[in-house]
């Protein structure tokens, strides 16, 4: 039993729903009690889908448990087939149905429906949403895809995008354009946009583009084995990764590497002098493994940030994330415990967080700017405008998104200069963020408030053995809020390393000199 | 005393045959109630014993993630708990010890049963009893079920309140008990009106804190403020308290009738009643009239959701001039919504439970001007050209009593006004 407040991933059957909802003409018969229908709103509200997810819930109740839940399942499956006339059906159980052991897969197979019926085994008490999506897509591909004659022209399947994915809608368009520029067309995009009939034609492509390892790696491996289709290992998020991706595709296909950079703005924007202030900004990265790995490279190599911490919530990606962290000389945080992530961020005091919606809230509490780079998604992660993460436009979008939460370069200097000004002080926050200024600290000094909230749940209290003298504390408050956390932490580390028990103004400036870059 | 409501000439809906269909439902489970209950009871913590699905539901139910100071959490059952490798009761003790050690501000802990905990027959009543002894007197531990195999949406609040009734101290004092979790502002308005009539003492269930002087007994009379409190009603009756049946306090008419039922019990003079209610009821009528302009003559179709459907249909048809096509409720307790059914003119289909696909077929055929439904159905219906009002907002928004009557009508008129407002065609 594990106490959980917030979760990064839903249960595995929600992963299966993401696959089914992304597809067309597929239906999911889910053995589940009525309450599990809440999952529909994830798609209709967060993603603003204009159709109900293609899911029939058997809706068993307590009074059915002693009686005949199995028959209920069969009625629901038959009803779903009759009403929706899908090309294929996937069947499975949610967490509660798993406990009553009705074997929906076995029952569906005996019903003799005239369409492929694909049973799913998704262990709800061991695995989570991403596993559910990956396993479901794998089972669908395994059942429906067969080796077949290749298309005459070189074609690729784009695999991994699902409903409720972080910018999947726009990434498809961007990757399609990258390939098109090299003279490669797309055979099937799956699971999103495809029907079971499309899946059966996946074997015609020459290779697969694995867009999101979280949701399609098992399928990619199976197709490599059974359909003799190589798949790309580079996820084209960021300038360098997009270039690597193009080279990888060239190698697989024998085509010339070609990348149209006429619309690529990140390199110049990053190089232009106004971006100097980005140099060495201390950032913390957290999200799903794929997006964090991509963000680590962009942060370090393309934005000139210093990555002070990184991690992911999906254990399936722990190995590459740990390896990348080691390469950067830091330790990876692999956890799905939101409170632990908060503790790490609090201890590291980064100047910016690149995380999920959960870290955005952590940032709000700690007064640290945050940009969102990964699922779990929020309604805000489905902007009306074209907003990919991959390819050329993805790099441009990332530059804008990451810079937006920060106080801009010249403004940062002005805040230093006029830090006593009653209007133009740092607590006003970045001037381009209208109503979202951090709250002032009690006792005058402007600063964001580190709220006390669920830290009380985390139990860990401040060990603080170093004391700040009043003068030093006052001086600290003169430092703009967006670097104050770092200054406080550096000074405390500096003091405790030297056995200094009390921090004076001198200690503060000695520490500043020590850490000067 | 105020004039009696005009009963529908052709008869009300109390005896209308109820359409009952069995199929897929599209409703929340009772755990959802925790989202508002934890805000209402400020020293309470709600610990769901369930699966990752339960945790995910709580996080997603409101359509947004509420990160501020959560006073609820989920003890997620793991493989070891289910395989019998670990004694679930021991594991639960550990989780609760850990939780209470970290949150000494918690005075009431609710162990909330879920579908998985019900199916594996985890005895939470036994656990609550054991923990109450162990953590007495600082923490009281209670249990109720919010499981989706037993409860639908607002029934979770009912189960929670019902679990509190048996442990209330006994009193022989004459008192009025208001039952139901309302936003503070609304609750204060109701108490203000009743006190102005000289009625008292007035107590509220749920009390905001565990150490309140709330008690119950044979001289207690109670009024429900929400129509979904059937089990709580039964639990209070078992403690000897007496229910004052009335239409629910939605709209001017509902509020007046609800107050009148209490006033009659406490022997309030008609003059005093009119004196207290005249001004706010006139304000309510005026506010409703403004919002009702957009609703007059429009048709409405209710999918089952919160059990507020019948009282709301009564309000919308009688005070806003709407025509009800179908009024669906997850569960109909005639002992509670009977007075509302009496006032609701015959005509609409009254349905209980749901086969969502068949009900969607009926709605699409009827093409109502406004459809009240859950979040899973709203956007898909909008995409088909049906204006919708999502039902969860009715539970999260202050809508009871006179001063909110206009807001309540506004919740329904806004989608219709919006549909008229948006013009996206070329001007020619």
Coordinates of N, CA and C in Angstrom, one line a residue, chain A residues 1-14 33-53 55-65 72 83-84 94-96 98-100 123-129 336 338-339 343 357-359 361 365 376-379 452-454 456-460, chain B residues 22-29 45 47 49-70 72-82 88-89 91-92 95 98-99 102-103 115-120 122 147-153 155 355-358 360-361 375-381 383-384 390:
Chain A
X1 N 0.8 -1.2 0.0 CA 0.0 0.0 0.0 C 0.9 1.2 0.0
X2 N 0.5 2.2 -0.8 CA 1.4 3.4 -1.0 C 0.5 4.6 -1.0
X3 N 0.9 5.5 -0.1 CA 0.1 6.8 0.0 C 0.5 7.7 -1.2
X4 N -0.5 8.1 -1.9 CA -0.3 8.9 -3.1 C -1.2 10.2 -3.0
X5 N -0.7 11.3 -3.3 CA -1.5 12.5 -3.4 C -1.8 12.9 -4.9
X6 N -0.8 13.0 -5.7 CA -1.0 13.2 -7.1 C -0.2 12.2 -7.9
X7 N -0.8 11.9 -9.1 CA -0.1 10.9 -9.9 C 0.3 11.5 -11.2
X8 N 1.5 11.1 -11.7 CA 1.9 11.5 -13.0 C 1.2 10.7 -14.1
X9 N 1.0 9.4 -13.8 CA 0.4 8.5 -14.8 C -0.9 7.9 -14.3
X10 N -1.9 7.7 -15.1 CA -3.1 7.0 -14.8 C -2.9 5.5 -14.8
X11 N -4.0 4.8 -14.6 CA -3.8 3.3 -14.7 C -3.6 2.8 -16.1
X12 N -3.2 1.6 -16.3 CA -2.9 1.1 -17.6 C -4.1 1.2 -18.6
X13 N -5.3 1.0 -18.1 CA -6.4 1.0 -19.1 C -6.7 2.4 -19.7
X14 N -6.2 3.4 -19.0 CA -6.3 4.7 -19.5 C -5.3 4.9 -20.7
X33 N -16.6 -0.9 -13.5 CA -17.7 -0.3 -12.9 C -18.0 1.1 -13.4
X34 N -19.2 1.6 -13.0 CA -19.6 2.9 -13.6 C -18.7 4.0 -13.4
X35 N -18.0 4.1 -12.3 CA -17.2 5.2 -11.9 C -16.0 5.4 -12.9
X36 N -15.6 4.3 -13.5 CA -14.4 4.4 -14.4 C -14.7 5.2 -15.7
X37 N -16.0 5.5 -15.9 CA -16.4 6.3 -17.1 C -15.8 7.8 -17.0
X38 N -15.3 8.1 -15.8 CA -14.7 9.5 -15.6 C -13.7 9.7 -16.7
X39 N -13.0 8.6 -17.1 CA -11.9 8.7 -18.1 C -12.3 9.4 -19.4
X40 N -13.6 9.3 -19.7 CA -14.1 9.9 -21.0 C -13.8 11.4 -20.9
X41 N -13.9 12.0 -19.8 CA -13.8 13.5 -19.7 C -12.3 14.0 -19.9
X42 N -11.4 13.1 -19.7 CA -10.0 13.4 -20.0 C -9.9 13.8 -21.5
X43 N -10.6 13.1 -22.3 CA -10.5 13.3 -23.7 C -11.4 14.4 -24.2
X44 N -12.6 14.4 -23.7 CA -13.6 15.4 -24.2 C -13.3 16.8 -23.6
X45 N -12.8 16.8 -22.4 CA -12.5 18.2 -21.8 C -11.1 18.6 -21.9
X46 N -10.1 17.8 -21.5 CA -8.7 18.3 -21.6 C -8.3 18.4 -23.0
X47 N -8.6 17.4 -23.9 CA -8.2 17.5 -25.3 C -9.3 18.2 -26.2
X48 N -10.4 18.5 -25.6 CA -11.6 19.0 -26.3 C -12.0 18.2 -27.5
X49 N -12.0 16.9 -27.3 CA -12.4 16.0 -28.4 C -13.9 16.2 -28.7
X50 N -14.3 16.1 -29.9 CA -15.7 16.3 -30.2 C -16.5 15.0 -30.4
X51 N -15.8 13.9 -30.0 CA -16.5 12.6 -30.0 C -16.3 11.9 -28.7
X52 N -17.2 11.1 -28.3 CA -16.9 10.3 -27.1 C -15.8 9.3 -27.4
X53 N -14.9 9.0 -26.5 CA -14.0 7.9 -26.7 C -14.7 6.6 -27.1
X55 N -15.3 3.7 -26.3 CA -15.2 2.8 -25.2 C -16.6 2.4 -24.7
X56 N -16.8 1.2 -24.5 CA -18.0 0.7 -23.9 C -17.6 0.1 -22.5
X57 N -18.2 0.7 -21.5 CA -17.9 0.2 -20.1 C -19.0 -0.8 -19.7
X58 N -18.7 -1.9 -19.2 CA -19.8 -2.9 -18.9 C -20.6 -2.4 -17.7
X59 N -20.1 -1.5 -16.9 CA -20.8 -0.9 -15.8 C -21.5 -1.9 -14.8
X60 N -20.6 -2.8 -14.2 CA -21.2 -3.7 -13.3 C -21.3 -3.0 -11.9
X61 N -22.3 -3.5 -11.1 CA -22.6 -2.9 -9.8 C -22.4 -4.0 -8.7
X62 N -22.5 -3.5 -7.5 CA -22.2 -4.4 -6.4 C -23.2 -5.6 -6.5
X63 N -24.4 -5.4 -6.8 CA -25.4 -6.5 -6.8 C -25.1 -7.5 -7.9
X64 N -24.3 -7.1 -8.9 CA -24.0 -8.1 -10.0 C -22.9 -9.0 -9.6
X65 N -22.1 -8.6 -8.6 CA -20.9 -9.4 -8.3 C -21.2 -10.8 -7.9
X72 N -22.9 -10.0 -18.4 CA -23.0 -8.6 -18.6 C -21.9 -8.1 -19.6
X83 N -23.8 -1.7 -32.5 CA -24.0 -0.3 -32.6 C -22.9 0.4 -33.4
X84 N -21.7 0.1 -33.1 CA -20.6 0.9 -33.6 C -19.9 0.2 -34.9
X94 N -10.6 -3.2 -16.2 CA -10.0 -2.1 -15.4 C -9.6 -2.8 -14.0
X95 N -9.1 -2.0 -13.1 CA -8.5 -2.5 -11.9 C -9.5 -3.4 -11.1
X96 N -10.8 -2.9 -11.0 CA -11.8 -3.7 -10.3 C -12.1 -5.0 -11.0
X98 N -10.3 -6.7 -12.9 CA -9.2 -7.6 -12.8 C -9.4 -8.5 -11.6
X99 N -9.9 -7.9 -10.5 CA -10.0 -8.7 -9.3 C -11.1 -9.8 -9.4
X100 N -12.1 -9.5 -10.2 CA -13.2 -10.5 -10.2 C -12.9 -11.6 -11.2
X123 N -1.9 -5.4 -16.2 CA -1.9 -5.6 -14.8 C -2.0 -4.2 -14.0
X124 N -3.2 -3.9 -13.5 CA -3.5 -2.6 -13.0 C -2.7 -2.3 -11.7
X125 N -2.4 -3.3 -11.0 CA -1.8 -3.1 -9.7 C -0.2 -3.1 -9.8
X126 N 0.3 -3.3 -11.0 CA 1.7 -3.2 -11.1 C 2.2 -2.1 -12.1
X127 N 1.4 -1.9 -13.2 CA 1.9 -1.1 -14.2 C 1.0 0.2 -14.3
X128 N 1.4 1.1 -15.2 CA 0.7 2.4 -15.4 C 0.4 2.7 -16.8
X129 N 0.0 4.0 -16.9 CA -0.6 4.4 -18.2 C 0.3 4.2 -19.4
X336 N 7.9 8.5 -9.1 CA 6.5 9.0 -9.4 C 5.9 9.7 -8.2
X338 N 5.3 12.9 -6.4 CA 5.3 14.3 -6.6 C 6.0 15.1 -5.5
X339 N 5.8 14.6 -4.2 CA 6.4 15.3 -3.1 C 7.9 15.1 -3.1
X343 N 10.7 18.1 -3.1 CA 11.8 18.2 -2.1 C 13.2 18.4 -2.9
X357 N 2.9 19.8 -15.7 CA 2.0 20.7 -15.0 C 2.2 20.6 -13.5
X358 N 2.6 19.4 -13.0 CA 2.8 19.3 -11.6 C 4.0 20.2 -11.1
X359 N 5.0 20.2 -11.9 CA 6.2 21.0 -11.5 C 5.8 22.5 -11.6
X361 N 3.1 23.8 -10.7 CA 2.6 24.1 -9.4 C 3.6 24.2 -8.3
X365 N 4.6 27.6 -6.1 CA 4.8 27.7 -4.7 C 6.1 28.2 -4.2
X376 N 2.2 14.7 -17.8 CA 0.7 14.7 -17.9 C 0.2 16.0 -18.4
X377 N -0.8 15.9 -19.2 CA -1.3 17.1 -19.9 C -2.5 17.8 -19.2
X378 N -2.6 19.0 -19.6 CA -3.6 19.9 -19.0 C -4.3 20.6 -20.2
X379 N -5.4 21.2 -20.0 CA -6.1 21.8 -21.1 C -5.2 22.8 -21.9
X452 N 3.5 26.9 2.4 CA 3.8 25.8 3.3 C 3.2 24.5 2.9
X453 N 2.3 24.5 1.9 CA 1.3 23.4 1.7 C 1.8 22.0 1.8
X454 N 1.9 21.2 0.7 CA 1.9 19.8 1.0 C 3.3 19.4 1.6
X456 N 4.0 19.9 4.4 CA 3.6 19.3 5.7 C 3.3 17.8 5.6
X457 N 3.0 17.4 4.4 CA 2.8 16.0 4.2 C 4.1 15.2 4.1
X458 N 5.1 16.0 3.5 CA 6.3 15.3 3.2 C 7.1 15.1 4.5
X459 N 6.8 15.8 5.5 CA 7.4 15.5 6.8 C 8.8 16.1 7.0
X460 N 9.6 16.2 6.0 CA 11.0 16.6 6.1 C 11.0 18.1 6.4
Chain B
X22 N -31.2 -0.5 -18.3 CA -30.0 -1.0 -17.7 C -29.0 -1.1 -18.8
X23 N -27.8 -0.4 -18.7 CA -26.8 -0.5 -19.7 C -25.6 0.3 -19.2
X24 N -24.8 0.8 -20.2 CA -23.7 1.6 -19.7 C -24.1 2.9 -19.1
X25 N -23.5 3.2 -18.0 CA -23.7 4.5 -17.4 C -22.6 5.5 -17.7
X26 N -22.9 6.7 -17.6 CA -21.8 7.7 -17.9 C -21.9 8.7 -16.7
X27 N -21.4 8.2 -15.5 CA -21.5 9.0 -14.3 C -20.2 8.8 -13.5
X28 N -20.0 9.7 -12.6 CA -18.9 9.6 -11.6 C -19.3 8.6 -10.5
X29 N -18.3 8.1 -9.8 CA -18.5 7.4 -8.6 C -18.6 8.3 -7.4
X45 N -9.5 14.6 6.9 CA -8.7 14.1 5.8 C -9.4 12.9 5.3
X47 N -9.0 9.6 3.2 CA -8.0 8.6 2.7 C -8.8 7.5 1.9
X49 N -9.0 4.1 0.0 CA -8.2 2.9 -0.1 C -8.6 2.3 -1.4
X50 N -7.8 2.4 -2.4 CA -8.2 2.0 -3.7 C -7.0 1.8 -4.6
X51 N -7.2 2.1 -5.9 CA -6.3 1.8 -6.9 C -5.7 3.1 -7.5
X52 N -4.8 3.0 -8.5 CA -4.3 4.1 -9.2 C -5.5 4.9 -9.9
X53 N -6.5 4.1 -10.3 CA -7.6 4.7 -11.0 C -8.3 5.7 -10.1
X54 N -8.5 5.3 -8.8 CA -9.1 6.2 -7.8 C -8.3 7.5 -7.7
X55 N -7.0 7.4 -7.6 CA -6.2 8.6 -7.4 C -6.3 9.4 -8.7
X56 N -6.3 8.8 -9.8 CA -6.4 9.5 -11.1 C -7.7 10.2 -11.2
X57 N -8.8 9.5 -10.8 CA -10.1 10.2 -10.8 C -10.1 11.4 -10.0
X58 N -9.7 11.3 -8.8 CA -9.7 12.5 -7.9 C -9.0 13.7 -8.5
X59 N -7.9 13.4 -9.2 CA -7.1 14.4 -9.7 C -7.7 15.0 -11.0
X60 N -8.5 14.2 -11.7 CA -9.1 14.6 -12.9 C -10.5 15.1 -12.9
X61 N -11.2 14.7 -11.8 CA -12.7 14.9 -11.7 C -13.1 16.3 -12.0
X62 N -12.4 17.2 -11.4 CA -12.9 18.6 -11.5 C -12.5 19.2 -12.9
X63 N -11.8 18.4 -13.7 CA -11.4 18.9 -15.0 C -10.1 19.7 -14.9
X64 N -9.7 20.0 -13.7 CA -8.4 20.6 -13.4 C -7.7 19.9 -12.3
X65 N -6.5 20.2 -12.1 CA -5.8 19.6 -11.0 C -5.8 20.7 -9.9
X66 N -6.3 20.3 -8.7 CA -6.3 21.2 -7.6 C -5.1 20.8 -6.7
X67 N -4.1 21.6 -6.7 CA -2.9 21.2 -6.0 C -2.8 21.8 -4.6
X68 N -3.6 22.8 -4.4 CA -3.4 23.5 -3.1 C -3.8 22.6 -1.9
X69 N -2.9 22.4 -1.1 CA -3.1 21.8 0.2 C -4.1 20.6 0.2
X70 N -3.8 19.5 -0.4 CA -4.8 18.5 -0.5 C -5.0 17.9 0.9
X72 N -6.8 15.2 0.9 CA -7.2 13.8 0.6 C -6.1 13.1 -0.1
X73 N -6.1 11.8 -0.1 CA -5.0 11.1 -0.7 C -5.6 9.7 -1.0
X74 N -4.7 8.9 -1.6 CA -5.1 7.5 -1.9 C -4.1 6.6 -1.4
X75 N -4.5 5.6 -0.6 CA -3.6 4.5 -0.3 C -3.8 3.5 -1.4
X76 N -2.8 3.4 -2.3 CA -3.0 2.6 -3.5 C -2.6 1.1 -3.2
X77 N -3.6 0.3 -3.4 CA -3.4 -1.2 -3.2 C -2.4 -1.7 -4.2
X78 N -1.4 -2.5 -3.7 CA -0.4 -3.1 -4.7 C -0.6 -4.6 -4.7
X79 N 0.2 -5.1 -5.6 CA 0.2 -6.6 -5.9 C 0.3 -7.3 -4.6
X80 N 1.2 -6.9 -3.7 CA 1.4 -7.6 -2.4 C 0.2 -7.6 -1.5
X81 N -0.6 -6.5 -1.6 CA -1.8 -6.4 -0.7 C -2.8 -7.4 -1.2
X82 N -2.9 -7.6 -2.6 CA -3.9 -8.4 -3.2 C -3.5 -9.9 -3.1
X88 N -3.5 -6.5 4.6 CA -3.9 -5.2 4.2 C -4.2 -4.3 5.4
X89 N -4.8 -4.9 6.5 CA -5.1 -4.1 7.7 C -3.8 -3.5 8.3
X91 N -1.0 -3.0 6.7 CA -0.5 -2.0 5.8 C -1.2 -0.6 6.0
X92 N -2.5 -0.8 6.1 CA -3.4 0.4 6.3 C -3.0 1.2 7.6
X95 N 0.1 3.2 6.9 CA -0.2 4.4 6.1 C -0.8 5.5 7.0
X98 N 1.6 7.0 9.5 CA 2.5 7.9 8.8 C 1.8 9.2 8.5
X99 N 0.6 9.1 8.0 CA -0.2 10.3 7.7 C -0.5 11.2 8.9
X102 N 2.4 13.1 10.3 CA 2.8 14.2 9.4 C 1.8 15.3 9.5
X103 N 0.5 15.0 9.8 CA -0.5 16.0 9.8 C -1.3 16.0 11.1
X115 N -14.1 0.7 -5.3 CA -14.4 -0.6 -5.9 C -13.5 -1.7 -5.5
X116 N -12.2 -1.5 -5.7 CA -11.3 -2.6 -5.4 C -11.4 -3.0 -3.9
X117 N -11.4 -2.0 -3.0 CA -11.5 -2.4 -1.6 C -12.8 -3.2 -1.2
X118 N -13.9 -2.8 -1.9 CA -15.1 -3.5 -1.7 C -15.0 -5.0 -2.2
X119 N -14.4 -5.1 -3.4 CA -14.4 -6.4 -4.0 C -13.5 -7.4 -3.2
X120 N -12.4 -6.9 -2.7 CA -11.5 -7.8 -1.9 C -12.1 -7.8 -0.4
X122 N -12.2 -5.7 2.0 CA -11.4 -5.1 3.1 C -12.3 -4.4 4.1
X147 N -17.5 3.9 -3.5 CA -17.1 3.0 -4.6 C -18.1 3.2 -5.7
X148 N -17.6 3.0 -6.9 CA -18.5 3.1 -8.1 C -19.4 1.9 -8.3
X149 N -19.2 0.8 -7.5 CA -20.1 -0.3 -7.7 C -21.3 -0.1 -6.7
X150 N -21.2 0.9 -5.8 CA -22.3 1.1 -4.9 C -22.9 2.5 -4.9
X151 N -22.0 3.5 -5.3 CA -22.5 4.9 -5.2 C -22.3 5.6 -6.6
X152 N -23.1 6.6 -6.8 CA -23.1 7.4 -8.0 C -22.8 8.9 -7.5
X153 N -21.7 9.4 -7.9 CA -21.4 10.9 -7.7 C -21.8 11.4 -6.4
X155 N -23.9 10.5 -4.2 CA -24.1 9.6 -3.1 C -22.9 9.4 -2.2
X355 N -29.1 3.7 -19.7 CA -28.3 3.1 -20.8 C -27.9 4.2 -21.7
X356 N -26.7 4.7 -21.6 CA -26.3 5.9 -22.2 C -26.5 6.0 -23.7
X357 N -26.3 4.9 -24.3 CA -26.4 4.9 -25.8 C -27.9 5.1 -26.2
X358 N -28.8 4.4 -25.5 CA -30.2 4.6 -25.8 C -30.7 6.0 -25.4
X360 N -28.8 8.7 -25.4 CA -28.3 9.6 -26.4 C -29.1 9.6 -27.7
X361 N -29.6 8.4 -28.0 CA -30.5 8.3 -29.2 C -31.7 9.2 -28.9
X375 N -19.4 15.7 -18.0 CA -18.4 16.3 -18.8 C -18.0 15.4 -20.0
X376 N -18.2 14.1 -19.8 CA -17.8 13.2 -20.9 C -18.7 13.3 -22.1
X377 N -19.9 13.8 -21.9 CA -20.9 13.9 -23.0 C -21.0 15.3 -23.6
X378 N -20.6 16.3 -22.8 CA -20.9 17.7 -23.2 C -20.3 18.1 -24.6
X379 N -19.0 18.0 -24.7 CA -18.4 18.5 -26.0 C -18.9 17.6 -27.2
X380 N -19.0 16.3 -27.1 CA -19.5 15.6 -28.2 C -20.9 16.0 -28.6
X381 N -21.8 16.4 -27.6 CA -23.1 16.8 -28.0 C -23.1 18.2 -28.6
X383 N -20.7 19.4 -30.3 CA -20.2 19.2 -31.7 C -21.3 18.8 -32.6
X384 N -22.4 18.1 -32.1 CA -23.5 17.8 -32.9 C -24.6 18.9 -32.9
X390 N -22.9 21.6 -18.4 CA -22.3 20.4 -17.7 C -22.7 20.5 -16.3

